[in-house]
Every structure is written in C-alpha cells, then in structure tokens.
Coordinates of C-alpha atoms in Angstrom, one line a residue:
Chain I
M18 CA -23.9 0.4 8.9
W19 CA -23.8 -3.1 10.3
C20 CA -24.3 -5.6 7.5
P21 CA -27.5 -7.6 8.0
R22 CA -25.8 -10.8 7.0
Y23 CA -24.1 -10.9 10.3
S24 CA -27.2 -11.1 12.4
D25 CA -27.2 -13.2 15.6
A26 CA -28.7 -16.1 13.7
A27 CA -26.0 -15.9 11.2
L28 CA -23.4 -16.1 13.9
T29 CA -24.7 -19.5 15.0
N30 CA -25.0 -20.7 11.5
W31 CA -21.7 -20.0 9.9
P32 CA -20.9 -21.0 6.3
S33 CA -19.1 -24.3 6.3
F34 CA -15.9 -22.6 5.1
Y35 CA -15.5 -21.1 8.5
Q36 CA -16.5 -24.1 10.6
A37 CA -12.9 -25.2 11.1
V38 CA -11.8 -21.9 12.5
I39 CA -14.8 -21.2 14.8
P40 CA -13.7 -21.6 18.3
Q41 CA -16.0 -23.9 20.2
E42 CA -15.3 -22.8 23.8
T43 CA -14.8 -19.2 24.8
D44 CA -12.0 -20.1 27.2
A45 CA -10.1 -22.1 24.7
M46 CA -10.2 -19.4 22.0
K47 CA -7.1 -18.0 20.5
L48 CA -8.6 -14.6 20.3
H49 CA -5.8 -13.2 18.1
E50 CA -6.7 -15.8 15.4
L51 CA -10.2 -14.5 15.0
T52 CA -11.3 -12.7 11.8
I53 CA -12.8 -9.3 12.1
E54 CA -16.1 -10.8 11.1
Q55 CA -15.9 -13.4 13.9
A56 CA -14.6 -11.0 16.6
S57 CA -17.1 -8.4 15.8
G58 CA -20.0 -10.8 16.3
L59 CA -18.5 -12.0 19.6
L60 CA -18.0 -8.4 20.8
K61 CA -21.5 -7.5 19.8
N62 CA -23.0 -10.5 21.7
K63 CA -20.7 -9.6 24.7
E64 CA -19.1 -13.0 24.6
I65 CA -15.7 -11.3 24.6
G66 CA -14.6 -7.7 25.4
S67 CA -12.3 -5.5 23.4
V68 CA -9.9 -5.3 26.4
E69 CA -9.3 -9.1 26.4
L70 CA -9.2 -9.2 22.6
T71 CA -6.6 -6.3 22.5
R72 CA -4.6 -7.9 25.3
A73 CA -4.5 -11.2 23.3
V74 CA -3.2 -9.3 20.3
L75 CA -0.6 -7.5 22.3
D76 CA 0.5 -10.8 23.8
R77 CA 0.8 -12.3 20.4
I78 CA 2.9 -9.4 19.2
E79 CA 5.1 -9.9 22.3
A80 CA 5.4 -13.6 21.5
V81 CA 6.2 -13.5 17.8
D82 CA 7.2 -10.1 16.6
G83 CA 10.8 -10.6 17.7
K84 CA 11.0 -13.1 14.8
V85 CA 8.9 -11.3 12.2
G86 CA 9.8 -7.6 12.8
A87 CA 6.5 -6.2 11.6
F88 CA 6.0 -3.3 14.1
L89 CA 8.0 -0.1 14.3
T90 CA 5.9 1.3 17.1
I91 CA 3.7 -0.6 19.5
D92 CA 1.2 1.6 21.4
A93 CA 0.2 -0.8 24.1
D94 CA -1.1 1.8 26.5
G95 CA -3.0 3.7 23.9
A96 CA -4.5 0.5 22.5
M97 CA -5.7 -0.6 26.0
A98 CA -7.3 2.8 26.6
Q99 CA -9.0 2.7 23.2
A100 CA -10.2 -0.9 24.0
E101 CA -11.7 0.2 27.3
A102 CA -13.5 3.0 25.5
A103 CA -14.7 0.5 22.9
D104 CA -16.1 -1.8 25.6
H105 CA -18.1 1.1 27.1
R106 CA -19.5 1.7 23.6
L107 CA -20.2 -2.0 23.1
A108 CA -22.0 -2.0 26.5
R109 CA -24.3 0.8 25.2
G110 CA -25.0 -1.2 22.1
D111 CA -23.5 1.6 20.0
T112 CA -21.5 -0.5 17.6
V113 CA -20.3 -0.6 14.1
P114 CA -18.4 -3.6 12.7
L115 CA -14.9 -2.2 13.7
T116 CA -15.8 -1.2 17.2
G117 CA -13.2 -2.8 19.5
I118 CA -11.2 -4.4 16.7
P119 CA -7.4 -4.2 17.0
L120 CA -5.8 -3.0 13.8
G121 CA -2.3 -2.1 12.7
I122 CA -1.4 0.9 10.5
K123 CA 1.4 1.2 7.9
D124 CA 3.8 3.8 9.2
L125 CA 3.2 6.4 6.5
I126 CA -0.3 7.2 7.6
C127 CA -0.4 10.1 10.1
T128 CA -1.6 9.2 13.6
Q129 CA -2.0 12.2 15.9
G130 CA 0.5 11.9 18.8
L131 CA 1.8 8.5 17.6
R132 CA 5.2 8.5 15.9
T133 CA 5.0 8.2 12.1
T134 CA 8.3 7.5 10.5
C135 CA 7.7 6.2 6.9
A136 CA 10.5 3.8 8.0
S137 CA 12.9 6.7 7.3
K138 CA 15.6 8.2 9.4
M139 CA 14.3 11.5 8.0
L140 CA 11.1 11.1 10.1
E141 CA 12.5 9.0 12.9
N142 CA 11.1 11.4 15.6
F143 CA 8.1 12.8 13.7
I144 CA 4.9 13.0 15.9
P145 CA 2.0 14.0 13.6
P146 CA -0.1 16.9 15.0
Y147 CA -3.2 15.6 13.2
D148 CA -4.8 12.3 12.1
A149 CA -5.1 11.2 8.5
T150 CA -8.8 11.1 7.4
V151 CA -8.7 7.3 7.4
I152 CA -7.5 7.3 11.0
S153 CA -10.2 9.8 12.1
R154 CA -12.7 7.4 10.4
L155 CA -11.3 4.3 12.1
K156 CA -11.4 6.1 15.5
K157 CA -14.9 7.2 14.9
A158 CA -15.8 3.6 14.2
G159 CA -14.2 2.7 17.6
A160 CA -11.3 0.6 16.1
V161 CA -8.3 0.0 18.3
I162 CA -4.9 1.0 16.8
V163 CA -2.2 -1.2 18.3
G164 CA 0.8 0.2 16.4
K165 CA 2.6 1.3 13.3
L166 CA 3.9 -1.2 10.8
N167 CA 7.2 -1.5 8.9
M168 CA 7.5 -0.8 5.2
D169 CA 10.1 0.1 2.5
E170 CA 11.3 3.7 3.2
F171 CA 8.7 6.1 1.9
A172 CA 7.0 3.1 0.3
M173 CA 9.8 2.7 -2.3
G174 CA 10.4 -1.0 -2.6
S175 CA 8.8 -4.3 -3.1
T176 CA 10.5 -6.2 -0.2
T177 CA 10.4 -4.2 3.0
E178 CA 14.2 -4.6 3.1
H179 CA 14.5 -0.9 2.2
S180 CA 13.2 0.1 5.6
G181 CA 15.6 2.6 7.4
F182 CA 15.1 0.6 10.6
Q183 CA 14.6 -3.2 10.3
T184 CA 13.9 -6.0 7.9
T185 CA 10.5 -7.6 8.2
R186 CA 10.5 -11.4 7.6
N187 CA 7.8 -13.5 5.9
P188 CA 5.9 -15.4 8.6
W189 CA 5.7 -18.5 6.4
N190 CA 9.5 -18.7 6.0
L191 CA 11.6 -16.3 8.0
D192 CA 14.4 -16.3 5.3
R193 CA 12.0 -14.8 2.7
I194 CA 10.8 -11.3 2.0
P195 CA 7.3 -10.5 3.1
G196 CA 6.9 -8.4 -0.1
G197 CA 6.5 -4.7 0.0
S198 CA 6.2 -1.9 0.5
S199 CA 3.3 -2.7 3.0
G200 CA 5.3 -5.8 4.1
G201 CA 4.8 -5.0 7.8
S202 CA 1.1 -4.8 7.4
A203 CA 0.8 -8.1 5.5
A204 CA 3.2 -10.0 7.8
A205 CA 1.3 -8.7 10.9
V206 CA -2.0 -9.8 9.6
A207 CA -0.6 -13.2 8.5
A208 CA 1.0 -13.7 11.9
D209 CA -2.2 -12.8 13.8
M210 CA -0.6 -9.7 15.4
C211 CA -3.6 -7.6 14.4
L212 CA -7.0 -8.6 13.0
G213 CA -6.5 -6.3 10.0
A214 CA -4.3 -3.5 8.8
L215 CA -4.1 -0.5 6.5
G216 CA -1.5 -0.3 3.8
S217 CA -0.9 1.9 0.8
D218 CA -0.5 0.8 -2.8
T219 CA 1.4 2.9 -5.4
G220 CA 2.5 0.1 -7.8
G221 CA 1.3 -3.1 -5.9
S222 CA 2.4 -2.3 -2.4
I223 CA -0.8 -3.8 -0.8
R224 CA -1.5 -6.6 -3.3
Q225 CA 2.0 -8.0 -3.6
P226 CA 2.8 -8.4 0.1
A227 CA -0.7 -9.7 0.7
S228 CA 0.0 -12.4 -2.0
H229 CA 3.4 -13.2 -0.4
C230 CA 2.0 -13.5 3.1
G231 CA -1.2 -15.4 2.3
V232 CA -3.7 -12.6 3.2
V233 CA -6.2 -10.5 1.3
G234 CA -5.3 -7.0 0.2
V235 CA -7.3 -4.4 -1.6
K236 CA -6.2 -1.4 -3.7
P237 CA -9.3 0.7 -4.1
T238 CA -10.0 2.8 -7.2
Y239 CA -7.9 6.0 -7.2
G240 CA -9.8 8.7 -5.4
R241 CA -12.0 6.2 -3.5
V242 CA -10.2 6.7 -0.2
S243 CA -8.9 10.0 1.1
R244 CA -5.1 10.5 0.9
F245 CA -5.2 13.4 3.5
G246 CA -2.6 12.5 6.0
L247 CA -1.0 9.8 3.8
V248 CA 2.7 10.8 3.4
A249 CA 3.0 11.3 -0.4
F250 CA 5.2 9.1 -2.6
A251 CA 3.6 9.4 -6.1
S252 CA 0.4 11.4 -5.8
S253 CA -1.3 10.3 -9.0
L254 CA -0.8 6.6 -8.1
D255 CA -1.0 6.3 -4.2
Q256 CA -4.1 4.8 -2.6
I257 CA -4.7 3.6 0.9
G258 CA -6.4 0.2 1.3
P259 CA -7.0 -2.7 3.8
L260 CA -5.2 -6.0 4.3
G261 CA -7.2 -8.7 6.1
K262 CA -7.5 -12.4 6.8
T263 CA -10.6 -12.7 4.6
V264 CA -12.3 -10.9 1.7
A265 CA -15.2 -10.0 4.0
D266 CA -12.8 -8.4 6.6
C267 CA -11.3 -6.2 3.8
A268 CA -14.8 -5.1 2.8
I269 CA -15.6 -4.2 6.4
M270 CA -12.4 -2.1 6.7
L271 CA -13.0 -0.4 3.3
D272 CA -16.5 0.5 4.4
A273 CA -15.0 2.4 7.3
I274 CA -12.4 4.4 5.3
A275 CA -13.9 5.0 1.9
G276 CA -15.7 8.2 0.8
H277 CA -15.2 11.7 -0.4
D278 CA -13.1 14.0 1.7
P279 CA -12.9 17.7 1.0
K280 CA -9.4 17.7 2.4
D281 CA -8.1 15.6 -0.5
S282 CA -8.9 17.4 -3.8
T283 CA -8.3 14.1 -5.7
S284 CA -10.8 12.2 -3.6
V285 CA -13.8 11.5 -5.8
P286 CA -17.4 12.5 -4.9
E287 CA -18.8 9.2 -6.1
P288 CA -21.6 7.3 -4.1
V289 CA -20.0 4.7 -1.8
P290 CA -21.9 1.3 -1.7
T291 CA -21.8 -0.9 1.4
F292 CA -18.9 -3.1 0.5
A293 CA -19.6 -5.7 3.2
A294 CA -22.9 -6.5 1.6
I295 CA -21.1 -8.9 -0.8
A296 CA -23.4 -10.4 -3.4
D297 CA -23.5 -14.1 -2.9
D298 CA -25.5 -15.2 -5.9
G299 CA -22.9 -17.2 -7.9
L300 CA -20.9 -15.9 -10.9
A301 CA -23.3 -17.0 -13.7
D302 CA -23.7 -13.4 -15.0
V303 CA -20.0 -12.6 -14.7
V304 CA -17.5 -12.4 -17.6
V305 CA -13.8 -12.7 -16.6
G306 CA -11.0 -11.5 -18.8
I307 CA -7.7 -13.5 -18.9
P308 CA -4.9 -11.3 -20.2
K309 CA -2.9 -13.1 -22.9
A310 CA 0.0 -10.7 -22.4
Y311 CA 0.3 -11.7 -18.7
S312 CA 0.7 -15.5 -19.3
A313 CA 3.4 -14.7 -21.9
A314 CA 5.3 -12.5 -19.5
Q315 CA 8.9 -13.6 -18.9
G316 CA 9.8 -14.8 -15.4
L317 CA 6.4 -16.3 -14.5
D318 CA 7.2 -19.1 -12.1
P319 CA 5.5 -22.4 -13.3
Q320 CA 4.0 -23.0 -9.8
V321 CA 2.4 -19.6 -9.8
G322 CA 1.2 -20.1 -13.4
A323 CA -0.3 -23.5 -12.3
A324 CA -2.0 -22.0 -9.2
I325 CA -3.6 -19.2 -11.4
D326 CA -4.8 -21.8 -13.9
R327 CA -6.4 -23.8 -11.1
A328 CA -8.0 -20.6 -9.8
V329 CA -9.4 -19.7 -13.2
K330 CA -11.0 -23.2 -13.4
T331 CA -12.5 -22.7 -10.0
I332 CA -14.0 -19.3 -11.1
Q333 CA -15.4 -21.0 -14.2
S334 CA -16.9 -23.8 -12.1
L335 CA -18.8 -21.0 -10.2
G336 CA -20.5 -20.1 -13.5
A337 CA -18.3 -17.3 -14.8
R338 CA -17.5 -17.1 -18.5
C339 CA -13.8 -16.6 -19.3
I340 CA -12.5 -14.7 -22.3
D341 CA -9.1 -13.7 -23.5
V342 CA -8.3 -10.0 -23.3
P343 CA -5.3 -8.5 -25.1
L344 CA -3.9 -5.6 -22.9
P345 CA -1.3 -5.0 -25.7
H346 CA 0.8 -2.4 -23.9
T347 CA 1.5 -4.5 -20.8
D348 CA 5.2 -4.9 -21.7
H349 CA 5.7 -1.2 -21.3
A350 CA 4.0 -0.7 -18.0
V351 CA 7.1 -1.2 -15.8
A352 CA 9.2 1.2 -17.8
A353 CA 6.4 3.9 -17.8
Y354 CA 5.8 3.4 -14.1
Y355 CA 9.5 3.7 -13.2
V356 CA 9.6 7.1 -14.9
I357 CA 6.3 8.5 -13.6
A358 CA 6.6 7.3 -9.9
P359 CA 10.2 8.5 -9.3
S360 CA 9.3 11.8 -11.1
E361 CA 6.4 12.4 -8.7
A362 CA 8.5 11.2 -5.8
S363 CA 11.4 13.6 -6.6
S364 CA 8.9 16.5 -6.4
N365 CA 7.0 15.2 -3.3
L366 CA 10.2 14.6 -1.3
A367 CA 11.6 18.0 -2.0
R368 CA 9.7 19.0 1.2
Y369 CA 12.2 17.2 3.4
D370 CA 14.7 20.0 3.8
G371 CA 15.5 19.9 7.6
V372 CA 13.4 23.0 8.3
K373 CA 9.8 22.3 9.2
Y374 CA 10.0 18.8 10.6
G375 CA 12.2 15.7 10.5
F376 CA 15.9 15.3 10.6
R377 CA 18.4 18.2 10.2
D378 CA 22.2 18.1 10.1
K379 CA 22.7 20.8 12.6
S380 CA 26.5 20.9 12.0
Q381 CA 26.0 22.9 8.8
A382 CA 26.2 26.7 8.9
D383 CA 25.3 27.2 5.2
L384 CA 21.7 26.8 4.1
L385 CA 22.3 25.0 0.9
Q386 CA 24.9 22.7 2.5
M387 CA 22.4 22.0 5.3
Y388 CA 19.8 20.9 2.8
R389 CA 22.2 18.6 1.0
S390 CA 23.7 17.1 4.1
T391 CA 20.3 16.6 5.8
R392 CA 18.8 14.9 2.7
S393 CA 21.9 12.7 2.1
Q394 CA 21.9 11.5 5.7
G395 CA 18.2 11.3 6.2
F396 CA 17.2 9.3 3.0
G397 CA 18.3 5.7 2.4
P398 CA 19.9 4.5 -0.8
E399 CA 16.7 3.4 -2.7
V400 CA 15.0 6.7 -1.9
Q401 CA 18.1 8.6 -3.1
R402 CA 18.2 6.5 -6.3
R403 CA 14.6 7.3 -7.1
I404 CA 15.0 11.0 -6.4
I405 CA 17.9 11.1 -8.8
L406 CA 16.1 9.1 -11.4
G407 CA 13.0 11.3 -11.1
T408 CA 14.9 14.5 -11.1
Y409 CA 16.8 13.4 -14.2
A410 CA 13.6 12.4 -16.0
L411 CA 12.1 15.8 -15.2
S412 CA 15.2 17.9 -16.0
A413 CA 15.6 20.3 -18.9
G414 CA 16.3 18.4 -22.1
Y415 CA 15.0 15.1 -20.9
Y416 CA 11.4 15.9 -19.8
D417 CA 9.7 15.1 -23.2
A418 CA 11.8 11.9 -23.7
Y419 CA 11.0 10.5 -20.3
Y420 CA 8.1 11.9 -18.4
G421 CA 6.2 13.1 -21.5
K422 CA 6.7 9.7 -23.2
A423 CA 5.7 7.7 -20.1
S424 CA 2.6 9.8 -19.7
Q425 CA 1.5 9.0 -23.2
I426 CA 2.2 5.3 -22.6
R427 CA 0.0 5.7 -19.5
T428 CA -2.9 6.8 -21.7
L429 CA -2.4 3.7 -23.9
I430 CA -2.4 1.4 -20.8
K431 CA -5.5 3.1 -19.5
N432 CA -7.2 2.7 -22.9
D433 CA -6.2 -1.0 -23.0
F434 CA -8.2 -1.6 -19.8
Q435 CA -11.2 0.5 -21.1
T436 CA -11.3 -1.7 -24.2
A437 CA -11.0 -4.9 -22.1
F438 CA -13.7 -3.8 -19.7
A439 CA -16.1 -3.3 -22.6
S440 CA -16.3 -7.1 -22.9
C441 CA -15.6 -8.3 -19.4
D442 CA -16.5 -7.4 -15.8
A443 CA -13.1 -8.2 -14.2
I444 CA -9.6 -9.3 -15.2
V445 CA -7.8 -12.1 -13.3
S446 CA -4.0 -12.5 -13.2
P447 CA -1.1 -13.4 -11.0
V448 CA -0.1 -10.8 -8.4
A449 CA 3.6 -11.5 -8.5
P450 CA 5.6 -13.6 -10.9
T451 CA 7.2 -15.7 -8.2
P452 CA 6.4 -16.7 -4.6
A453 CA 8.4 -14.6 -2.0
Y454 CA 12.1 -14.7 -2.8
P455 CA 15.0 -14.9 -0.3
I456 CA 15.9 -11.8 1.7
G457 CA 18.9 -10.0 0.0
K458 CA 18.3 -11.3 -3.5
T459 CA 17.5 -8.0 -5.2
L460 CA 19.1 -5.6 -2.7
D461 CA 21.7 -4.3 -5.2
D462 CA 19.7 -5.1 -8.3
P463 CA 16.8 -2.5 -8.4
L464 CA 15.7 -3.3 -11.9
T465 CA 15.0 -7.0 -11.1
M466 CA 13.0 -5.8 -8.1
Y467 CA 11.1 -3.3 -10.3
L468 CA 10.3 -6.0 -12.9
S469 CA 8.5 -8.1 -10.2
D470 CA 5.8 -5.4 -10.1
I471 CA 4.7 -6.3 -13.7
Y472 CA 1.2 -7.6 -12.8
T473 CA 0.3 -5.0 -10.3
L474 CA 1.4 -1.5 -11.4
S475 CA -0.8 -1.2 -14.5
A476 CA -3.8 -0.9 -12.1
N477 CA -2.2 2.1 -10.5
L478 CA -1.4 3.7 -13.9
A479 CA -5.0 3.2 -15.0
G480 CA -6.5 4.1 -11.5
I481 CA -8.6 0.9 -11.4
P482 CA -9.2 -1.2 -8.2
G483 CA -7.5 -4.6 -7.6
I484 CA -7.7 -7.3 -4.9
S485 CA -5.2 -10.1 -4.0
V486 CA -6.8 -13.2 -2.6
P487 CA -4.9 -16.4 -1.6
C488 CA -5.2 -19.1 -4.2
G489 CA -2.6 -21.7 -3.2
F490 CA 0.9 -22.6 -1.9
S491 CA 4.1 -23.4 -3.7
D492 CA 5.8 -26.8 -3.2
D493 CA 7.8 -25.3 -0.3
G494 CA 4.8 -23.9 1.4
L495 CA 4.9 -20.2 0.3
P496 CA 1.5 -18.5 -0.3
I497 CA 0.4 -17.6 -3.9
G498 CA -2.2 -14.9 -4.6
L499 CA -4.7 -14.3 -7.3
Q500 CA -5.3 -10.8 -8.5
I501 CA -8.7 -9.6 -9.6
M502 CA -9.0 -6.1 -11.2
G503 CA -12.2 -4.3 -12.1
R504 CA -13.6 -1.1 -13.6
H505 CA -13.2 2.2 -11.9
F506 CA -15.4 2.3 -8.7
N507 CA -16.5 -1.4 -9.2
E508 CA -15.0 -2.8 -6.0
P509 CA -18.2 -4.7 -5.3
M510 CA -17.5 -6.9 -8.3
L511 CA -14.1 -7.7 -7.0
F512 CA -15.4 -8.5 -3.5
K513 CA -18.1 -10.7 -5.1
I514 CA -15.7 -12.8 -7.2
A515 CA -13.0 -12.9 -4.5
R516 CA -15.4 -13.9 -1.8
Q517 CA -17.0 -16.7 -3.8
F518 CA -13.6 -17.9 -5.0
E519 CA -12.3 -17.8 -1.4
K520 CA -15.2 -20.1 -0.3
A521 CA -14.9 -22.4 -3.3
A522 CA -11.2 -22.7 -3.3
N523 CA -11.4 -23.7 0.4
I524 CA -7.7 -23.1 1.0
K525 CA -7.1 -25.0 4.2
D526 CA -7.0 -22.9 7.3
K527 CA -3.2 -23.1 7.4
R528 CA -1.3 -20.7 9.6
P529 CA 2.3 -19.7 9.4
P530 CA 4.6 -22.0 11.4
L531 CA 5.7 -19.5 14.0
Chain M
M9 CA 27.1 4.5 -20.3
K10 CA 23.6 5.9 -20.4
I11 CA 24.3 8.5 -17.7
S12 CA 27.7 9.9 -17.0
Q13 CA 29.2 10.4 -13.5
K14 CA 29.1 14.2 -14.3
E15 CA 25.4 14.0 -15.0
V16 CA 24.7 12.1 -11.8
L17 CA 26.5 14.7 -9.8
H18 CA 24.6 17.5 -11.7
V19 CA 21.3 15.9 -11.0
A20 CA 22.2 15.2 -7.4
Q21 CA 23.0 18.9 -7.1
L22 CA 19.6 19.8 -8.5
A23 CA 17.9 17.4 -6.0
R24 CA 20.0 18.8 -3.1
L25 CA 21.8 15.5 -2.4
D26 CA 25.5 14.9 -1.7
I27 CA 26.7 11.8 -3.3
A28 CA 29.9 10.3 -1.9
D29 CA 32.7 9.9 -4.4
A30 CA 32.7 6.1 -3.7
D31 CA 29.0 5.8 -4.7
V32 CA 29.0 7.8 -7.9
D33 CA 30.1 5.0 -10.1
R34 CA 27.6 2.4 -8.8
L35 CA 24.8 4.9 -8.9
A36 CA 25.6 5.9 -12.5
D37 CA 25.7 2.2 -13.4
Q38 CA 22.3 1.4 -11.6
I39 CA 20.5 4.4 -13.1
G40 CA 22.0 3.7 -16.5
T41 CA 20.6 0.2 -16.4
I42 CA 17.2 1.5 -15.5
L43 CA 17.3 4.2 -18.2
D44 CA 18.3 1.6 -20.8
Y45 CA 15.2 -0.4 -19.8
V46 CA 13.1 2.8 -19.9
D47 CA 14.3 3.4 -23.5
T48 CA 12.2 0.4 -24.6
L49 CA 9.3 2.9 -24.4
N50 CA 10.6 4.3 -27.7
Q51 CA 9.5 1.1 -29.4
V52 CA 5.9 2.5 -29.1
D53 CA 4.7 5.1 -31.6
T54 CA 2.9 7.6 -29.5
T55 CA 2.4 10.3 -32.2
G56 CA -0.8 12.2 -31.4
V57 CA -1.5 10.2 -28.1
P58 CA -2.5 12.6 -25.3
A59 CA -0.6 12.4 -22.0
T60 CA -2.3 11.2 -18.8
S61 CA -1.2 12.7 -15.6
H62 CA -4.1 11.5 -13.5
A63 CA -6.2 8.4 -14.2
I64 CA -9.4 9.8 -12.8
T65 CA -10.2 13.2 -14.4
L66 CA -11.4 15.7 -11.9
T67 CA -11.9 19.4 -12.4
N68 CA -10.8 21.8 -9.7
A69 CA -12.2 21.1 -6.3
F70 CA -13.6 24.4 -5.2
R71 CA -14.9 25.3 -1.8
E72 CA -16.4 28.3 -0.1
D73 CA -13.8 30.7 1.3
Q74 CA -14.6 30.2 4.9
A75 CA -12.5 30.2 8.0
Q76 CA -11.9 26.7 9.3
D77 CA -10.0 25.1 12.1
H78 CA -6.3 24.7 11.4
L79 CA -3.3 23.7 13.4
D80 CA -2.3 26.4 15.9
P81 CA 1.3 27.8 15.6
Q82 CA 2.6 25.7 18.5
A83 CA 1.4 22.4 16.9
S84 CA 2.7 23.5 13.5
L85 CA 6.2 24.1 15.1
A86 CA 6.2 21.1 17.4
N87 CA 8.3 19.0 15.0
A88 CA 10.7 21.7 13.9
P89 CA 14.4 20.8 14.3
E90 CA 15.0 24.4 15.4
K91 CA 12.5 27.1 16.3
E92 CA 12.5 30.5 18.0
D93 CA 9.7 33.0 18.9
G94 CA 7.1 31.1 16.9
A95 CA 9.2 30.8 13.8
F96 CA 11.4 28.2 12.1
V97 CA 15.1 28.8 12.4
V98 CA 17.3 28.2 9.3
P99 CA 21.0 28.8 8.8
K100 CA 22.0 32.2 7.6
V101 CA 20.8 32.8 4.0
L102 CA 22.7 35.9 3.0

C-alpha cells in the first residue's frame, strides 16, 4: 500500500532534511542520486519515467563500477525491459512505491534466468530455474532488477575479499574494504549504482557493510522475510533484508518483501505492519538501552566510540530516556557464533557435490574422488576453512563440547536480550569496532576478521531485528554507523528511532568521491 | 597444537575435501587458533541450560497434501553438469 505521507502535497513540501538533495530542475537532475522515496514520487507524478531512471543508473554503473567492482552480473537488457513494463504500469496509475525503481540484488538470492553465483566458482554458471520469494514479490511490485552484487563467497566473510571473482572496494576510499558479506550491495547503494539493494545477514552481513559504506541496512527479525530461494549458509541465522540511502527507503523495501511464505517453514505467520508508515512523534515515550559490555569491548576505535556517544546524546535530545543494560554474555557471542554458523554451513554445503548443479571435475572416474576434487576446486579457502571447522565441531566425540556448548550459550545470549528488553524498547551500539580497514589486512587472519563481528552477531543468535544508520565520519572521511536493535518483530520501533535520529543528526549529504 | 594435521585430514575426508599437503600445516594452525578462542566458552557454567537451535520457536509447518506446481524435469536438470535421458549422470558407483 502506498504510504499516505507521500501524497502529492508532501512531495512539494519536503522536510528540511531533504531540501539539499531535492533536484530543482528536471533536466539538471542526477537521477541516479535520487532516493527511492524521491524517485517514486517523481515517477508517480510522471515527471520522470522508469526507462530514463534505469538508463541513468546503468550509465552510472558504466561510469564508476570499474573502480568499485560491486556488480558480478549486469542485466542491462532485462532491466530496460522491466523499466518499459513499469512505465506502462505507471501510465495506468497502477503503482506501488517500488514500481519502476532500479534495485540491485546480492548474488545469493535466486533470480530466474539470471545467473546466481554466490560469488563462488562452484556456482559460476548456475542459472536458477525459479525466483526466490523476495524476487517474486519485488517483480510483483514492478521493481527493476539491474544486476547481481558481489559478496564474500557463500556469504562467509566480513570484507567481500573472499569473493571467488573480484574484490569490491569501498566507494569512500578505494583502498578500504566495503565490509561484508553484502559488500557489493552496500557499495552499489553508496555509489548510486542502484537506488536500493537486497542483502542477507547471518552475523552482521547487512549491517556491517552498510556502516562501512555510509548507507542504511536492516536485518529483520528471523522469520520475518522468506528465505525460499536464498542460498543457505547458516539456516537458523540467515535473514534477507534491504540496504538503502535512507531509513524510509529501507522501510519501503521491507514492506515489499516481508510476510509469511508457506515455502519457507521457518517464515513466521505474524501480522506485518506497514513499515513505511514510520511514527514521527518524537522519542519521549522511548527507553533506549546502552550495553555496558559493548563499551568495554576490546578493540573499539576511539573515533567510533565518540561517534556513538554523540549519537546517544542526539537520541536523548529527541526525548528518549537512556538506561544501562548488562548483556553479560556478550564476550562469548563470537565464540558461540563461530561454532554454530560453520556447523550449519558444513551441513548446508554438503549439497555441492558436482551432481545436480554447479561445477564438476569431469576428469574423475571414481564417484568419491569426483566429490572431493569438485569441492576442493569449487570452494575457496575461507569456505573450506569453515566447512572443516563445522565438520570438526559436529563430529563424533566433539559435538557436545562444541555445538552443544555453543547452543547453550546461545540460550544465555537470547535470555540476556529478553531481560534487557523488559526494561527498554531498543538497544543502541556501534555496528563495527572500527571504520573500514585496508584491503588485505585480515586475509590470512580469520580470527581477527571474526572478532570484528562482535556487535552484530548477537542479534542473529537471538533472532532479533537490527538496523545500521549512518552517524558520522572518521577523521579520514570513512563512514561510521549506529546500530539499533529491538524486540522480535518490533522493526517499527527501529525505523522510528532511526528515522528521527537520521533527521536530527543531519549528516551532511556527502557522497563518496568517485 | 589444538588440532593435529592428522585430524585435519580426517575431517577433510569426512567433508569430502582434498587438502593439498602444502596447506595442511597452515589450516591446522588457523583452525587451532579459532578452536583455542572457542574454548573460552568453557569459562561459562551451562549446567542445566537448555540448548537453542532456533531463536524463534515454531512448531511443524503443516500443509494440506495437495498437488502443486513444481519444476518440470527439464528445468530441474537444466544446471546438471552431466545428464542423460532425463537423469543425472554420475561416475560409476560400484
């Protein structure tokens, strides 16, 4: 449903926050720089068409993706055909907020007829015979899919360096990681190569790259969005979510993809509110928890700490009451996660055996040797490392000590959040302990990379929603994000706080220097 | 070392992976470092704590046993590395 806030009157009376970015003359517009909210209004009023908007986005990709490396597949012809169809629909007045909007999709979400690789040699030539449920829903809304975005192979990584094909660079500084694993999605949105994107988040893979690239990213509650057609990494943790230029844009995208799906037995039949109807009534009735354990965590960069402190003050100035919350088992979240996620992955990735789809070493005449050779050549080093770690943790004699123990710690972490949410409505924290670090820094040091997920992966273990919203820049111009986490199925609270923070913080409309 | 080279090779065999001789050492080292870190979980007393395998508890998702549209055999086989007469081809098993 089209949110009433975006009536024609509203389009001519934008909040002051957006004034600086509202193009004044149609012919002078940089269409690719529009937000979804802006573009949607212009499309609906027939001031622009989806064909010219999509053309502008494809031109932008052509101009800057050589430097950034966000896209693995660009579907220019398909996108233009979808844009034409959207224009017909717009002409009929049959619109929803995403009709005609060019989006990018992380390359582990199945798109019928459009190559889906998971950034792995294993799936280099995989053409899905069906659409993921989120893709069917985007297509039904009339969105335009411009291409598929780079990631760490099978979503295993926090830097996008572990792609089997290319390294994506941070648009704010091309020598830095964009974060990961949805690094292509975050970089593409930051560099205006799509108006929004879908990613997936297993331990922070939407929120952390959003933070590093200065965009907004949402990990919904586990079960809120169907995983049907999402290539599985760790099934009890994976969740698809949006990355956008603004909080409102993410809410618009989540509206299109959320909801129960009988094809995913873990999708939850909860009522879905209209996320884009973000409450705009201040934060006077809101209690925000500040986790003591997080500020004590080792490795927190002072500039990130200072940016979060400023953000908390801003949230207080909007009327919210801040309290300390303990979350006593935070220190053990990374260790528990790096048992549980690789264990599930080792099981999920058993399906890549060179038989039904994907790569096969055809030189092998023996079945067992074909499996081994296929998997060793098809998977990259980080994926093999996690398969071995997970297989070890699940193997006879070690199961109780590793998987069993980690699953008990998971209960304690979940209980920590339940206790905290008895006295607060949301918890704010950093997203990542440092701004984006240099490419190559953790390539041979997996544990250091894993430890950088400290603030995000608890939300996956507990199944709660989280959002990353830009809250400042480091001295050398790298974006810093603020994380807001909430109760199960309380995404509206996250959107409310994030949207009002976004307006009040008034981060200047800086764009990456590309 | 937390995990021996022999154990790495055994686990690789279970996971159907070939590890090159040159990589065994490094892999044992990296996985050993991670396992040492994971051992910090033993600092927590979890006696009597139930395990969580899914954060959102759902009972079985049942549906009516009705015929529905599914991929036709041609589409199902479209990505197969080798196929013949509507079936997947694998190397000789016996």
